[in-house]
Amino acid sequence: MSKDSRMRATINQKLTEMGERDRLKELLRAKLTECGWKDQMKAHCKEVIKEKGLEHVTVEDLVVEITPKGRALVPDSVKKELLHRIRAFLSQHAT
Amino acid sequence: MKMEDMPLSGPDNTKLEALVHDIYSELVDDACLGLCFEVHRAVKQGFFFLDETDQESMKEFEIVDQPGVDIFGQVYNQWKNKECECPNCKRLIAASRFAPHLEKCLGMGRNSSRIANRRLASNNNMSKSESDQEDNDDLNDNDWSYGAEKKAKKRKSDKSQNSPRRSKSLKHKNGELGGSIGSEPYKYNYNTGISYESLGPDEVRSLLSTQCGVISEHTKKMCTRSQRCPQHTDEQRRAVRVFLLGPSAPSLPDADTVAESDSFDIPDGQALMSRLQWEDSPDISPTDSASSKASANHSDSRKPKKKKRTSLALNCGGGGGGVGAGGGGGSSLTGGCSSSSSSQSNLSVSSKKKRPKLSAPSISSIYDDLN
């Protein structure tokens, strides 16, 4: 397991150092906005806020409400694309 | 079958695959969190719900699409046709011109002092008849450009054609000169003219054979337009040629000056130059003193002629100046004439007639040098 965790750490490190992580982040954000995921999530946020009250809503509230739904709502195409890119990176840079 | 899309096979690969998914999840969580922060900030700053205003307010600010009105519902040129009464001069001014008019009417604002200064300057420089200028907004725009100044000058002189003062001076001229030299010299001689003072007789001859050559009474410059220039008559041209080149003919269009110089048969060109100064007013006192020397010379050489006041008045300077300095000498001669006339206690004809003053003092110095 430690080997595993060490490998993970290495990979993560490489991902960050080479800027691939940031590139992937940007790619994901762009794709999610493009496919309308962001607007969907915003609408959901509005409901949550109206529910909780405008004055008292906190970041935690939003995170708790939004994240599970967000994960579920990511379109398959976007998911596939991202997985593909991560795999490519790993195969390129894994030991 | 795309190799890339398939999960990595093998025991290690499951771990790798798990890793891939973990990385993916991390990225998605990151995106969600980013969104939460964005929304929360918008809520706390108050701009999250901006596109959900009530229907009433929405209707109030709807885009207007009617003719004659802009998208805010305001009429475009509502005040253009309205007229306002100026509190200062009580005139009705168009609304769009009201502000600049007030500026000049009240004498406040940046341009009004500029206009006033320019008016004063032109009053001092030009003769009385030239000094009238109306307020011209366009003049302001042309203030600082060279070419436009020329244009402005022309316009100034154009305007002064119609002013009351101008007509006064016209009366003078008409009475004295027989009206042969019209108002044209005002208009065109500022920019187009040659000073005959600086020309020798040959140059004068050649010039006169190609150009109109009529001399402006104000600037002493010859008209550089063609022989058929519409501003001057053929008579005027003939008169000028006679004055500049040969003995005077008995009858010339410029009755006053010609008549005065008629009796003065001076063979040399110098005398002729004096004739050109028919417009000169012997009233110029500086000339008297300045050219007293010249006049003394003249009186000596022109004894037989002294009998005629008119000739003296005009031509006393003639004998003194050389042709080259004729122009300069002319004016000084005139002054000399007047002095000699006065010395003989003869009222020169010119004195009866009011003529525009010339810058005699400087010219007389040239004359003196020649003598």
XYZ file of C-alpha atoms in Angstrom:
466
model
C 0.000 0.000 0.000
C 2.719 2.366 0.741
C 4.111 1.704 -2.649
C 0.740 2.502 -3.991
C 0.425 5.639 -2.008
C 3.945 6.600 -2.938
C 3.090 6.130 -6.560
C 0.013 8.216 -6.155
C 1.955 10.937 -4.541
C 4.494 10.877 -7.324
C 1.854 11.041 -9.970
C 0.027 13.853 -8.301
C 3.220 15.701 -7.925
C 4.048 15.266 -11.552
C 0.577 16.296 -12.558
C 0.901 19.534 -10.696
C 4.487 20.266 -11.584
C 3.982 19.866 -15.270
C 0.901 22.096 -15.286
C -1.284 19.321 -16.460
C -3.552 19.649 -13.480
C -4.318 23.292 -14.244
C -4.857 22.512 -17.881
C -7.285 19.773 -16.971
C -9.088 22.060 -14.576
C -9.550 24.712 -17.227
C -10.669 22.162 -19.739
C -13.275 20.797 -17.373
C -14.611 24.237 -16.475
C -14.907 25.229 -20.112
C -16.673 22.057 -21.035
C -19.095 22.259 -18.131
C -20.038 25.837 -18.986
C -20.425 24.902 -22.624
C -22.782 22.047 -21.955
C -24.980 24.091 -19.611
C -24.012 22.347 -16.438
C -23.089 25.633 -14.797
C -26.484 27.222 -15.470
C -28.228 24.173 -14.157
C -26.192 24.321 -10.960
C -26.846 28.031 -10.576
C -30.553 27.497 -10.796
C -30.254 24.866 -8.133
C -28.270 27.282 -6.008
C -31.062 29.829 -6.286
C -33.517 27.339 -4.940
C -31.251 26.465 -2.066
C -30.748 30.109 -1.230
C -34.429 30.882 -1.358
C -34.927 27.946 0.913
C -32.280 28.936 3.391
C -32.881 32.655 3.231
C -30.762 35.185 1.420
C -29.138 36.672 4.455
C -28.027 33.519 6.191
C -26.727 31.262 3.493
C -23.130 30.108 3.988
C -20.573 28.532 1.769
C -20.867 25.300 3.626
C -24.585 25.199 2.984
C -24.040 25.579 -0.673
C -21.217 23.071 -0.833
C -23.192 20.466 0.942
C -26.177 20.959 -1.322
C -24.395 21.410 -4.572
C -21.529 18.975 -4.728
C -23.407 15.679 -4.910
C -25.778 17.030 -7.483
C -22.907 18.528 -9.409
C -21.058 15.289 -9.570
C -24.110 13.517 -10.832
C -24.983 16.070 -13.440
C -21.673 15.997 -15.316
C -22.440 14.780 -18.826
C -20.896 11.531 -19.903
C -19.019 12.965 -22.815
C -17.235 15.373 -20.551
C -16.416 12.636 -18.110
C -15.047 10.386 -20.786
C -12.910 13.061 -22.262
C -11.346 13.859 -18.973
C -10.685 10.289 -18.023
C -9.064 9.760 -21.339
C -6.726 12.625 -20.865
C -5.743 11.545 -17.373
C -5.024 8.042 -18.554
C -2.888 9.388 -21.350
C -0.917 11.406 -18.941
C -0.403 8.474 -16.638
C 0.712 6.163 -19.352
C 3.150 8.784 -20.476
C 4.608 9.598 -17.118
C 4.072 6.635 -14.892
C 7.153 4.728 -13.986
C -11.709 -0.331 -30.775
C -9.886 2.560 -29.346
C -7.084 1.533 -27.151
C -7.051 4.815 -25.296
C -10.598 4.610 -24.032
C -10.274 1.175 -22.522
C -9.355 0.977 -18.904
C -5.875 -0.168 -18.295
C -5.727 -3.891 -17.905
C -3.791 -5.889 -15.345
C -3.687 -5.800 -11.556
C -1.601 -2.740 -11.444
C -3.856 -1.206 -13.875
C -6.868 -1.439 -11.592
C -4.952 0.634 -9.205
C -4.045 2.953 -11.956
C -7.626 3.087 -13.069
C -8.696 3.864 -9.563
C -6.122 6.575 -9.531
C -7.463 8.002 -12.719
C -10.918 8.107 -11.291
C -9.700 9.651 -8.150
C -7.977 12.371 -10.060
C -11.126 12.919 -12.059
C -13.237 13.236 -8.952
C -10.842 15.699 -7.529
C -11.152 17.854 -10.600
C -14.931 17.766 -10.560
C -15.063 18.643 -6.867
C -12.778 21.530 -7.575
C -15.161 22.829 -10.244
C -18.151 22.524 -7.950
C -16.388 24.319 -5.165
C -15.413 27.107 -7.497
C -19.027 27.518 -8.464
C -20.152 27.618 -4.847
C -17.709 30.354 -4.012
C -18.854 32.364 -7.019
C -22.498 32.079 -6.134
C -21.963 32.793 -2.478
C -20.016 35.949 -3.278
C -22.690 37.090 -5.668
C -25.343 36.552 -3.071
C -23.482 38.436 -0.394
C -22.702 41.308 -2.759
C -26.261 41.480 -3.876
C -26.029 40.891 -7.582
C -27.119 37.294 -7.704
C -30.804 37.895 -8.182
C -30.603 40.930 -10.462
C -32.364 39.370 -13.389
C -35.429 38.629 -11.327
C -36.880 42.102 -10.786
C -40.619 42.477 -10.535
C -42.709 43.024 -13.603
C -43.458 46.638 -12.776
C -39.852 47.727 -12.770
C -39.187 45.674 -15.838
C -41.887 47.524 -17.747
C -40.545 50.861 -16.638
C -37.198 50.322 -18.283
C -38.264 48.481 -21.327
C -36.595 49.368 -24.612
C -38.718 51.859 -26.547
C -39.144 51.262 -30.226
C -41.272 54.158 -31.462
C -40.433 56.490 -34.292
C -39.132 59.936 -33.407
C -37.977 58.720 -30.027
C -34.751 57.085 -28.882
C -34.670 53.771 -27.004
C -35.082 55.519 -23.693
C -38.212 57.242 -24.861
C -36.662 60.707 -25.065
C -37.403 62.931 -28.005
C -34.245 63.416 -30.019
C -34.279 67.026 -31.194
C -36.899 68.441 -28.938
C -35.108 71.660 -28.208
C -33.552 72.221 -31.567
C -36.306 74.326 -33.009
C -37.035 76.276 -29.903
C -35.874 79.825 -29.573
C -34.734 81.467 -26.413
C -34.634 85.128 -25.602
C -31.197 86.318 -24.662
C -31.328 88.159 -21.346
C -28.594 90.479 -22.480
C -29.477 91.612 -25.955
C -33.125 90.547 -25.941
C -32.763 88.731 -29.205
C -34.360 85.422 -30.053
C -31.642 82.855 -30.512
C -31.965 79.251 -31.617
C -31.539 76.879 -28.705
C -28.540 75.065 -30.124
C -26.740 78.356 -30.704
C -27.757 79.853 -27.421
C -24.734 78.901 -25.376
C -22.088 80.247 -27.769
C -24.152 83.389 -28.300
C -24.347 84.004 -24.572
C -20.646 83.535 -24.297
C -20.017 86.346 -26.689
C -22.923 88.483 -25.664
C -21.864 88.563 -22.036
C -18.197 88.799 -22.862
C -17.352 85.778 -20.783
C -15.825 82.510 -21.760
C -12.592 81.622 -23.413
C -13.161 82.847 -26.915
C -14.739 86.187 -26.266
C -11.524 87.751 -25.014
C -9.710 86.393 -28.024
C -12.172 87.976 -30.373
C -12.055 91.237 -28.522
C -8.291 91.358 -28.644
C -8.259 90.582 -32.298
C -10.793 93.253 -32.966
C -8.695 95.796 -31.137
C -5.624 94.753 -33.011
C -7.301 95.024 -36.342
C -8.729 98.387 -35.396
C -5.280 99.690 -34.686
C -3.644 98.229 -37.752
C -6.139 98.727 -40.476
C -7.791 101.911 -41.587
C -11.018 102.913 -39.936
C -13.183 101.439 -42.598
C -11.710 98.039 -42.109
C -12.252 97.775 -38.479
C -15.785 96.557 -38.372
C -16.161 92.911 -37.653
C -19.085 90.963 -36.556
C -18.803 88.129 -34.192
C -18.119 85.145 -36.229
C -18.053 81.772 -34.619
C -16.147 80.448 -37.544
C -13.395 82.924 -36.919
C -12.792 81.281 -33.601
C -12.243 77.972 -35.230
C -9.857 79.511 -37.678
C -7.910 81.255 -35.020
C -4.793 79.235 -34.986
C -4.353 77.974 -38.464
C -2.378 79.914 -40.995
C -4.404 79.171 -44.064
C -7.576 79.866 -42.243
C -6.287 83.232 -41.190
C -5.982 84.247 -44.775
C -9.504 83.072 -45.274
C -10.562 84.922 -42.196
C -8.885 88.058 -43.432
C -10.691 87.807 -46.681
C -13.884 87.260 -44.868
C -13.166 90.224 -42.667
C -12.673 92.422 -45.614
C -15.692 90.916 -47.233
C -17.764 91.834 -44.235
C -16.380 95.264 -43.973
C -17.640 95.846 -47.440
C -21.084 96.174 -46.032
C -20.468 97.949 -42.811
C -21.579 101.537 -42.346
C -18.061 102.709 -41.910
C -17.137 101.204 -45.152
C -19.694 103.146 -47.022
C -18.391 106.300 -45.406
C -14.966 105.716 -46.724
C -16.404 104.892 -50.085
C -17.988 108.295 -50.156
C -14.645 109.850 -49.498
C -13.041 107.934 -52.186
C -15.710 108.601 -54.655
C -15.556 112.273 -54.037
C -11.843 112.393 -54.429
C -11.015 109.888 -57.021
C -13.997 109.849 -59.195
C -14.815 106.424 -58.015
C -12.513 104.759 -60.413
C -10.820 102.730 -57.835
C -13.591 100.809 -56.252
C -13.695 98.681 -53.241
C -11.642 96.003 -54.766
C -8.375 97.014 -53.206
C -9.816 96.154 -49.829
C -10.661 92.694 -50.838
C -7.843 91.351 -52.763
C -4.724 93.265 -52.267
C -3.740 91.818 -48.972
C -2.586 88.638 -50.395
C -1.996 89.340 -54.039
C 0.107 92.314 -54.848
C 3.515 93.574 -55.669
C 5.017 96.665 -54.298
C 6.163 98.812 -57.136
C 8.524 100.607 -54.866
C 10.984 97.814 -55.145
C 10.955 97.563 -58.898
C 13.086 99.204 -61.455
C 11.605 100.747 -64.542
C 12.330 97.748 -66.697
C 10.779 95.408 -64.227
C 7.822 97.667 -63.972
C 7.470 97.678 -67.719
C 7.645 93.932 -68.001
C 5.210 93.486 -65.169
C 2.750 95.892 -66.633
C 2.851 94.159 -69.957
C 1.582 90.961 -68.405
C -0.351 91.992 -65.338
C -3.118 94.325 -64.446
C -0.839 96.398 -62.278
C -3.379 98.745 -60.829
C -2.111 100.044 -57.562
C -4.180 99.682 -54.456
C -4.571 102.894 -52.629
C -4.100 101.224 -49.280
C -1.301 98.823 -49.675
C 0.512 100.544 -52.527
C 0.733 97.205 -54.221
C 0.191 96.430 -57.855
C -2.565 94.053 -58.760
C -1.000 90.799 -59.934
C -4.015 89.585 -61.802
C -4.188 89.331 -65.561
C -4.704 92.219 -67.927
C -8.347 91.385 -67.947
C -8.818 91.287 -64.221
C -12.378 92.188 -63.371
C -11.570 94.282 -60.354
C -9.970 97.086 -62.254
C -11.000 98.902 -65.329
C -8.857 99.423 -68.414
C -8.743 103.070 -67.605
C -7.162 102.296 -64.290
C -4.592 100.149 -65.947
C -3.787 102.814 -68.425
C -3.418 105.326 -65.668
C -1.020 103.145 -63.809
C 1.070 102.552 -66.862
C 1.219 106.221 -67.569
C 2.226 106.920 -64.038
C 4.867 104.306 -63.922
C 6.355 104.420 -67.331
C 5.682 107.538 -69.309
C 4.460 111.107 -69.279
C 0.996 111.582 -68.021
C -1.807 111.696 -70.475
C -4.147 114.575 -70.284
C -7.177 112.598 -69.282
C -7.049 109.662 -67.002
C -9.731 107.798 -65.124
C -8.422 108.745 -61.753
C -9.576 112.239 -62.106
C -8.267 113.643 -58.894
C -4.840 112.294 -58.908
C -4.488 112.605 -62.613
C -5.671 116.114 -62.673
C -3.302 117.062 -59.996
C -0.387 115.586 -61.751
C -1.371 116.751 -65.166
C 0.543 119.893 -65.207
C 3.522 118.248 -63.737
C 5.483 117.121 -66.741
C 8.351 115.426 -65.131
C 10.420 113.446 -67.541
C 12.157 111.304 -65.035
C 10.478 108.309 -63.583
C 10.925 109.661 -60.134
C 8.342 112.230 -60.674
C 5.990 109.645 -61.974
C 6.210 107.727 -58.804
C 4.868 110.619 -56.912
C 1.835 110.648 -59.085
C 1.015 107.256 -57.895
C 0.427 108.690 -54.543
C -2.787 110.283 -55.570
C -4.415 108.709 -52.626
C -1.902 110.005 -50.216
C -3.153 112.579 -47.929
C -0.871 115.396 -47.362
C -2.403 115.548 -43.969
C 0.207 113.139 -42.849
C 2.114 115.265 -40.505
C 4.959 112.887 -39.800
C 5.818 112.963 -43.431
C 6.116 116.672 -43.337
C 8.845 116.713 -40.858
C 10.437 113.571 -42.140
C 10.625 114.637 -45.683
C 11.187 118.264 -45.201
C 14.586 117.713 -46.687
C 13.056 116.094 -49.678
C 10.517 118.785 -50.040
C 13.203 121.365 -49.968
C 14.913 119.618 -52.860
C 11.692 119.431 -54.680
C 10.811 122.975 -54.300
C 14.139 123.914 -55.779
C 13.748 121.778 -58.837
C 10.139 122.456 -59.323
C 9.957 126.146 -59.131
C 7.993 126.631 -62.340
C 5.557 124.051 -61.195
C 4.935 125.545 -57.911
C 2.293 127.697 -59.311
C 0.000 124.766 -59.483
C -1.100 123.671 -56.111
C -2.409 120.387 -57.233
C 0.701 119.341 -58.971
C 2.755 120.334 -56.052
C 0.615 118.465 -53.731
C 1.079 115.365 -55.707
C 4.363 115.634 -57.361
C 6.672 117.494 -55.137
C 7.974 114.219 -54.033
C 8.495 113.090 -57.560
C 11.639 114.909 -58.217
C 13.319 113.598 -55.152
C 12.926 109.893 -55.198
C 14.576 107.520 -57.540
C 12.481 105.087 -59.402
C 13.645 102.283 -57.280
C 12.393 103.900 -54.174
C 9.526 105.450 -55.939
C 6.951 103.818 -53.855
C 8.587 104.749 -50.678
C 9.490 108.065 -52.071
C 6.005 108.553 -53.244
C 4.505 108.703 -49.867
C 7.292 110.719 -48.475
C 7.136 112.924 -51.472
C 3.574 113.528 -50.777
C 4.454 114.548 -47.334
C 7.130 116.718 -48.780
C 4.657 118.129 -51.150
C 2.365 119.012 -48.420
C 5.112 120.612 -46.501
C 6.268 122.578 -49.443
C 2.744 123.504 -50.169
C 2.242 124.643 -46.705
C 5.497 126.407 -46.774
C 4.193 128.399 -49.619
C 1.092 128.929 -47.656
C -0.776 127.214 -50.329
C -3.478 124.957 -49.244
C -2.749 121.844 -51.175
C -5.652 120.387 -52.966
C -5.062 117.163 -51.244
C -5.523 118.746 -47.924
C -9.066 119.498 -48.815
C -9.538 115.928 -49.647
C -9.259 113.401 -46.985
C -7.147 110.496 -47.947
C -6.196 107.423 -46.114
C -3.039 107.826 -44.215
C 0.023 106.037 -45.295
C 2.947 104.842 -43.381
C 4.950 107.744 -44.521
C 7.711 108.056 -41.968
C 9.446 104.839 -42.846
C 9.167 105.501 -46.501
C 10.508 108.960 -46.261
C 13.660 107.611 -44.788
C 14.219 105.558 -47.902
C 13.649 108.641 -49.910
C 16.137 110.564 -47.913
C 18.729 107.961 -48.530
C 18.184 108.209 -52.224
C 18.544 111.940 -52.102
